[in-house]
């Protein structure tokens, strides 16, 4: 055997012995326990039990704040803090366009809101001048209410739009004389110290059982003229609009809210 081959053999043997020695002295650590189903099953805290609403009797969930139960507007004022002046009769409240907007006495952050609204059979007008109203979230961000059953308008002013910002995904409106149902899930914004948005508000709108806004980001206030504005704010009221269009007034019933 020549010198080079001998050196290579000795080196290989030395390396092998070193590895064996290391393996012989390697510290043994406990191995993770075998996973079982119960290791990821938690029993507390159990979700709070509530009674769901009944669609046949128009009752609200047991943990909801009832804003209008068909009797009176004691939960509402006008925008000046005075008595709400809309007309209550036979379990519904109808917009009184001479009295202006109304808003809730209580203020809210994130919430689930339910309300039902009706365009009367004698509705007239077209585009924005046909059953126009709106529900303002935290008094700042309008979700449009309009009779868009066989009535076209600009797309980000249609029923279910984030007004002048985001058009609805579809138009599931019911004909005149039938009740439309809104279920709105709203996440309030978070602001930085300088008053700008850290997280913008977001909204999901369900109209007559159909999702028409899906976790939509709201860019700022919903302006009639101009671009959205950023206005730092805390909790705010739910506001219903008394629009000045000449068409017959729409009506509301069964309004309730759940804080989230």
PDB file of N, CA and C in Angstrom, residues 157-196:
ATOM      1  N   UNK A 157     -74.745  54.169  -5.357  1.00  0.00           N
ATOM      2  CA  UNK A 157     -75.835  54.805  -4.637  1.00  0.00           C
ATOM      3  C   UNK A 157     -77.047  53.896  -4.562  1.00  0.00           C
ATOM      4  N   UNK A 158     -76.880  52.646  -4.982  1.00  0.00           N
ATOM      5  CA  UNK A 158     -77.979  51.680  -4.976  1.00  0.00           C
ATOM      6  C   UNK A 158     -78.206  51.140  -3.572  1.00  0.00           C
ATOM      7  N   UNK A 159     -79.337  50.487  -3.392  1.00  0.00           N
ATOM      8  CA  UNK A 159     -79.633  49.865  -2.108  1.00  0.00           C
ATOM      9  C   UNK A 159     -78.511  48.912  -1.716  1.00  0.00           C
ATOM     10  N   UNK A 160     -78.046  49.064  -0.483  1.00  0.00           N
ATOM     11  CA  UNK A 160     -76.976  48.203   0.018  1.00  0.00           C
ATOM     12  C   UNK A 160     -75.585  48.695  -0.277  1.00  0.00           C
ATOM     13  N   UNK A 161     -75.458  49.807  -0.980  1.00  0.00           N
ATOM     14  CA  UNK A 161     -74.126  50.358  -1.211  1.00  0.00           C
ATOM     15  C   UNK A 161     -73.602  51.028   0.052  1.00  0.00           C
ATOM     16  N   UNK A 162     -72.273  51.018   0.198  1.00  0.00           N
ATOM     17  CA  UNK A 162     -71.639  51.974   1.103  1.00  0.00           C
ATOM     18  C   UNK A 162     -71.642  53.267   0.306  1.00  0.00           C
ATOM     19  N   UNK A 163     -72.460  54.215   0.691  1.00  0.00           N
ATOM     20  CA  UNK A 163     -72.860  55.300  -0.197  1.00  0.00           C
ATOM     21  C   UNK A 163     -71.660  56.040  -0.796  1.00  0.00           C
ATOM     22  N   UNK A 164     -71.683  56.133  -2.125  1.00  0.00           N
ATOM     23  CA  UNK A 164     -70.671  56.801  -2.944  1.00  0.00           C
ATOM     24  C   UNK A 164     -69.285  56.158  -2.811  1.00  0.00           C
ATOM     25  N   UNK A 165     -69.240  54.890  -2.298  1.00  0.00           N
ATOM     26  CA  UNK A 165     -67.961  54.194  -2.163  1.00  0.00           C
ATOM     27  C   UNK A 165     -67.969  52.817  -2.816  1.00  0.00           C
ATOM     28  N   UNK A 166     -68.849  51.928  -2.374  1.00  0.00           N
ATOM     29  CA  UNK A 166     -68.805  50.547  -2.840  1.00  0.00           C
ATOM     30  C   UNK A 166     -70.201  50.076  -3.229  1.00  0.00           C
ATOM     31  N   UNK A 167     -70.355  49.635  -4.459  1.00  0.00           N
ATOM     32  CA  UNK A 167     -71.634  49.133  -4.948  1.00  0.00           C
ATOM     33  C   UNK A 167     -71.957  47.782  -4.319  1.00  0.00           C
ATOM     34  N   UNK A 168     -73.254  47.444  -4.201  1.00  0.00           N
ATOM     35  CA  UNK A 168     -73.617  46.110  -3.720  1.00  0.00           C
ATOM     36  C   UNK A 168     -73.216  45.043  -4.725  1.00  0.00           C
ATOM     37  N   UNK A 169     -73.017  43.828  -4.225  1.00  0.00           N
ATOM     38  CA  UNK A 169     -72.624  42.723  -5.103  1.00  0.00           C
ATOM     39  C   UNK A 169     -73.764  42.322  -6.032  1.00  0.00           C
ATOM     40  N   UNK A 170     -74.992  42.330  -5.520  1.00  0.00           N
ATOM     41  CA  UNK A 170     -76.176  41.966  -6.300  1.00  0.00           C
ATOM     42  C   UNK A 170     -77.345  42.817  -5.814  1.00  0.00           C
ATOM     43  N   UNK A 171     -78.490  42.698  -6.492  1.00  0.00           N
ATOM     44  CA  UNK A 171     -79.690  43.462  -6.151  1.00  0.00           C
ATOM     45  C   UNK A 171     -80.850  42.496  -5.856  1.00  0.00           C
ATOM     46  N   UNK A 172     -81.029  42.101  -4.579  1.00  0.00           N
ATOM     47  CA  UNK A 172     -82.098  41.170  -4.230  1.00  0.00           C
ATOM     48  C   UNK A 172     -83.338  41.865  -3.677  1.00  0.00           C
ATOM     49  N   UNK A 173     -83.677  43.033  -4.193  1.00  0.00           N
ATOM     50  CA  UNK A 173     -84.813  43.803  -3.704  1.00  0.00           C
ATOM     51  C   UNK A 173     -86.136  43.090  -3.953  1.00  0.00           C
ATOM     52  N   UNK A 174     -87.083  43.315  -3.035  1.00  0.00           N
ATOM     53  CA  UNK A 174     -88.440  42.798  -3.188  1.00  0.00           C
ATOM     54  C   UNK A 174     -89.341  43.881  -3.777  1.00  0.00           C
ATOM     55  N   UNK A 175     -90.467  43.484  -4.385  1.00  0.00           N
ATOM     56  CA  UNK A 175     -91.367  44.456  -5.004  1.00  0.00           C
ATOM     57  C   UNK A 175     -91.994  45.395  -3.980  1.00  0.00           C
ATOM     58  N   UNK A 176     -92.586  46.475  -4.489  1.00  0.00           N
ATOM     59  CA  UNK A 176     -93.297  47.416  -3.633  1.00  0.00           C
ATOM     60  C   UNK A 176     -94.346  46.686  -2.795  1.00  0.00           C
ATOM     61  N   UNK A 177     -94.478  47.137  -1.551  1.00  0.00           N
ATOM     62  CA  UNK A 177     -95.471  46.552  -0.657  1.00  0.00           C
ATOM     63  C   UNK A 177     -94.980  45.343   0.106  1.00  0.00           C
ATOM     64  N   UNK A 178     -93.748  44.873  -0.154  1.00  0.00           N
ATOM     65  CA  UNK A 178     -93.170  43.750   0.580  1.00  0.00           C
ATOM     66  C   UNK A 178     -92.009  44.258   1.440  1.00  0.00           C
ATOM     67  N   UNK A 179     -91.851  43.655   2.616  1.00  0.00           N
ATOM     68  CA  UNK A 179     -90.805  44.085   3.542  1.00  0.00           C
ATOM     69  C   UNK A 179     -89.442  43.582   3.095  1.00  0.00           C
ATOM     70  N   UNK A 180     -88.467  44.491   3.119  1.00  0.00           N
ATOM     71  CA  UNK A 180     -87.063  44.152   2.908  1.00  0.00           C
ATOM     72  C   UNK A 180     -86.364  44.071   4.262  1.00  0.00           C
ATOM     73  N   UNK A 181     -85.399  43.164   4.386  1.00  0.00           N
ATOM     74  CA  UNK A 181     -84.748  42.907   5.660  1.00  0.00           C
ATOM     75  C   UNK A 181     -83.244  43.120   5.527  1.00  0.00           C
ATOM     76  N   UNK A 182     -82.723  43.993   6.366  1.00  0.00           N
ATOM     77  CA  UNK A 182     -81.289  44.210   6.476  1.00  0.00           C
ATOM     78  C   UNK A 182     -80.757  43.518   7.727  1.00  0.00           C
ATOM     79  N   UNK A 183     -79.646  42.808   7.584  1.00  0.00           N
ATOM     80  CA  UNK A 183     -78.825  42.379   8.708  1.00  0.00           C
ATOM     81  C   UNK A 183     -77.424  42.886   8.422  1.00  0.00           C
ATOM     82  N   UNK A 184     -76.915  43.719   9.313  1.00  0.00           N
ATOM     83  CA  UNK A 184     -75.655  44.417   9.094  1.00  0.00           C
ATOM     84  C   UNK A 184     -74.689  44.067  10.216  1.00  0.00           C
ATOM     85  N   UNK A 185     -73.499  43.575   9.857  1.00  0.00           N
ATOM     86  CA  UNK A 185     -72.445  43.280  10.827  1.00  0.00           C
ATOM     87  C   UNK A 185     -71.339  44.303  10.611  1.00  0.00           C
ATOM     88  N   UNK A 186     -71.074  45.079  11.652  1.00  0.00           N
ATOM     89  CA  UNK A 186     -70.190  46.235  11.513  1.00  0.00           C
ATOM     90  C   UNK A 186     -69.040  46.137  12.509  1.00  0.00           C
ATOM     91  N   UNK A 187     -67.821  46.369  12.023  1.00  0.00           N
ATOM     92  CA  UNK A 187     -66.633  46.429  12.870  1.00  0.00           C
ATOM     93  C   UNK A 187     -66.132  47.863  12.916  1.00  0.00           C
ATOM     94  N   UNK A 188     -66.120  48.437  14.096  1.00  0.00           N
ATOM     95  CA  UNK A 188     -65.760  49.844  14.255  1.00  0.00           C
ATOM     96  C   UNK A 188     -64.278  50.069  13.956  1.00  0.00           C
ATOM     97  N   UNK A 189     -63.918  51.282  13.532  1.00  0.00           N
ATOM     98  CA  UNK A 189     -62.520  51.580  13.232  1.00  0.00           C
ATOM     99  C   UNK A 189     -61.693  51.772  14.492  1.00  0.00           C
ATOM    100  N   UNK A 190     -60.373  51.704  14.311  1.00  0.00           N
ATOM    101  CA  UNK A 190     -59.404  52.040  15.352  1.00  0.00           C
ATOM    102  C   UNK A 190     -58.532  53.160  14.803  1.00  0.00           C
ATOM    103  N   UNK A 191     -58.288  54.176  15.639  1.00  0.00           N
ATOM    104  CA  UNK A 191     -57.546  55.349  15.176  1.00  0.00           C
ATOM    105  C   UNK A 191     -56.181  55.441  15.855  1.00  0.00           C
ATOM    106  N   UNK A 192     -55.226  56.006  15.131  1.00  0.00           N
ATOM    107  CA  UNK A 192     -53.919  56.333  15.691  1.00  0.00           C
ATOM    108  C   UNK A 192     -54.027  57.612  16.528  1.00  0.00           C
ATOM    109  N   UNK A 193     -52.971  57.930  17.240  1.00  0.00           N
ATOM    110  CA  UNK A 193     -52.965  59.132  18.066  1.00  0.00           C
ATOM    111  C   UNK A 193     -53.134  60.393  17.233  1.00  0.00           C
ATOM    112  N   UNK A 194     -52.669  60.366  15.976  1.00  0.00           N
ATOM    113  CA  UNK A 194     -52.784  61.559  15.139  1.00  0.00           C
ATOM    114  C   UNK A 194     -54.150  61.674  14.463  1.00  0.00           C
ATOM    115  N   UNK A 195     -55.071  60.758  14.779  1.00  0.00           N
ATOM    116  CA  UNK A 195     -56.418  60.838  14.229  1.00  0.00           C
ATOM    117  C   UNK A 195     -56.622  60.119  12.916  1.00  0.00           C
ATOM    118  N   UNK A 196     -55.564  59.534  12.353  1.00  0.00           N
ATOM    119  CA  UNK A 196     -55.709  58.759  11.118  1.00  0.00           C
ATOM    120  C   UNK A 196     -56.127  57.328  11.467  1.00  0.00           C
TER     121      UNK A 196
END
